Every structure is written in C-alpha cells, then in structure tokens.
Short mmCIF file of C-alpha atoms in Angstrom, two decimals:
data_model
loop_
_atom_site.label_atom_id
_atom_site.label_comp_id
_atom_site.label_asym_id
_atom_site.label_seq_id
_atom_site.Cartn_x
_atom_site.Cartn_y
_atom_site.Cartn_z
CA MET A 27 29.50 -28.02 41.04
CA LEU A 28 32.26 -26.99 38.99
CA ASP A 29 33.27 -23.20 38.72
CA CYS A 30 33.24 -22.42 35.23
CA LEU A 31 36.20 -19.52 35.78
CA SER A 32 38.69 -22.30 37.03
CA SER A 33 38.18 -24.63 34.28
CA THR A 34 40.37 -25.13 31.02
CA GLY A 35 38.79 -25.15 27.65
CA ILE A 36 35.83 -24.03 25.84
CA LEU A 37 33.74 -27.56 26.29
CA PHE A 38 33.21 -26.74 29.84
CA TYR A 39 31.37 -23.31 28.92
CA CYS A 40 29.49 -25.63 26.46
CA ILE A 41 27.93 -27.92 29.06
CA SER A 42 24.22 -26.32 29.63
CA PRO A 43 20.86 -27.40 28.87
CA THR A 44 20.04 -25.17 25.91
CA GLU A 45 20.20 -25.52 22.29
CA ARG A 46 22.65 -22.90 22.04
CA HIS A 47 24.98 -24.28 24.27
CA ALA A 48 24.73 -27.97 22.52
CA LYS A 49 25.40 -26.03 19.12
CA CYS A 50 28.47 -24.62 20.85
CA LEU A 51 29.80 -27.95 21.94
CA GLU A 52 29.18 -29.37 18.38
CA ILE A 53 31.07 -26.57 16.60
CA ALA A 54 34.07 -26.84 19.15
CA VAL A 55 34.49 -30.55 19.05
CA GLU A 56 34.10 -30.71 15.34
CA ASN A 57 36.99 -27.89 15.29
CA GLY A 58 39.08 -29.98 17.32
CA ALA A 59 38.15 -29.20 21.00
CA ASP A 60 39.44 -32.04 22.99
CA PRO A 61 36.49 -34.36 24.51
CA ASN A 62 38.95 -35.52 26.86
CA ASN A 63 40.00 -32.06 28.36
CA ILE A 64 40.30 -32.02 32.06
CA SER A 65 39.45 -29.03 34.08
CA ALA A 66 41.87 -26.99 36.67
CA GLU A 67 40.44 -29.22 39.17
CA GLY A 68 41.41 -32.43 37.43
CA ILE A 69 37.59 -33.25 36.40
CA PRO A 70 37.35 -34.61 32.64
CA VAL A 71 34.65 -32.87 30.61
CA LEU A 72 32.63 -35.74 30.14
CA LEU A 73 32.27 -36.46 33.86
CA TYR A 74 31.33 -32.91 34.51
CA ALA A 75 28.61 -33.12 31.74
CA CYS A 76 27.34 -36.44 33.13
CA GLU A 77 27.05 -34.99 36.72
CA THR A 78 23.89 -33.36 35.32
CA ALA A 79 23.10 -36.23 32.72
CA THR A 80 19.39 -35.52 33.30
CA ASP A 81 19.84 -32.09 31.80
CA ASN A 82 22.74 -32.83 29.43
CA GLU A 83 22.21 -36.34 27.87
CA GLU A 84 22.76 -35.35 24.73
CA ALA A 85 26.28 -33.40 25.53
CA CYS A 86 27.36 -36.64 27.17
CA ILE A 87 26.18 -38.79 24.28
CA GLN A 88 28.17 -36.06 21.93
CA LEU A 89 31.33 -36.23 23.91
CA LEU A 90 31.25 -40.04 23.90
CA GLU A 91 30.75 -40.13 20.09
CA LYS A 92 33.76 -37.72 19.45
CA GLY A 93 36.14 -39.87 21.69
CA ALA A 94 35.80 -38.89 25.26
CA ASN A 95 37.04 -41.71 27.50
CA PRO A 96 34.19 -43.12 29.36
CA ASN A 97 36.66 -44.40 32.05
CA GLY A 98 37.69 -40.96 32.92
CA LYS A 99 38.12 -40.10 36.68
CA GLN A 100 38.99 -36.88 38.54
CA GLU A 101 42.74 -36.27 38.77
CA VAL A 102 43.62 -35.94 42.33
CA MET A 103 46.81 -34.48 42.07
CA ALA A 104 45.25 -31.34 40.17
CA VAL A 105 43.60 -30.74 43.33
CA PHE A 106 46.51 -31.57 45.55
CA LYS A 107 48.65 -28.76 43.64
CA LYS A 108 46.16 -26.26 44.85
CA ILE A 109 46.62 -27.00 48.48
CA VAL A 110 48.76 -24.42 50.53
CA VAL A 111 50.73 -25.19 53.65
CA THR A 112 50.85 -23.01 56.33
CA GLN A 113 55.01 -22.62 57.59
CA GLY A 114 55.11 -20.06 60.31
CA ASN A 115 53.45 -17.01 59.02
CA ARG A 116 54.28 -17.29 55.55
CA LEU A 117 51.68 -19.13 53.15
CA ARG A 118 53.58 -21.07 50.27
CA PRO A 119 52.20 -23.43 47.44
CA TYR A 120 52.02 -27.20 48.05
CA GLN A 121 55.08 -28.71 45.91
#
C-alpha cells in the first residue's frame, strides 16, 4: 500500500472509508484539487483509491465524476528515478 508521507497532493490523504475523509475529498476536488494527481511513486490517486474500492467505492465514483482518467496507470519512470546505483563505495541517484 502507498505510504501517505511519500504521496503528493491532498487527495491521497482523503482516501479512507470514513465520512470525514469523504467530505475532505469532496471539498478538495470542488476547490481545484487535481483528480488526476499522481503520487511520488507514480500512482494515480484514482488507482490508489480503487485498490481499496470495497471500502472506498464512493471515493472512486467521486473522482471519476470529477474527471479522473479511468485509464490511468502507474508511471514506471517515477519509480526508476528513486533507484540508486552503487558505484564503488559511493551511492548516487540514478539519472
């Protein structure tokens, strides 16, 4: 499951099966939060919500109604950017 601390954007914090989180999602989207936002790991917020759709069905529907791309998928390059390559005794970010 996605670690919220490595996410980007408020919507990732609104995906939880409580009424308070549902209201947070509603307010955020109505005030311009991007329903196609992508986490630091390259996971679209809709995909993240749908991974727990049995608990978050309303969040998934609300994101779709607000324009989330139903064909979104994890962006692999976002994951590769975090890989480090060992070169000698030094670690450097993969570029």
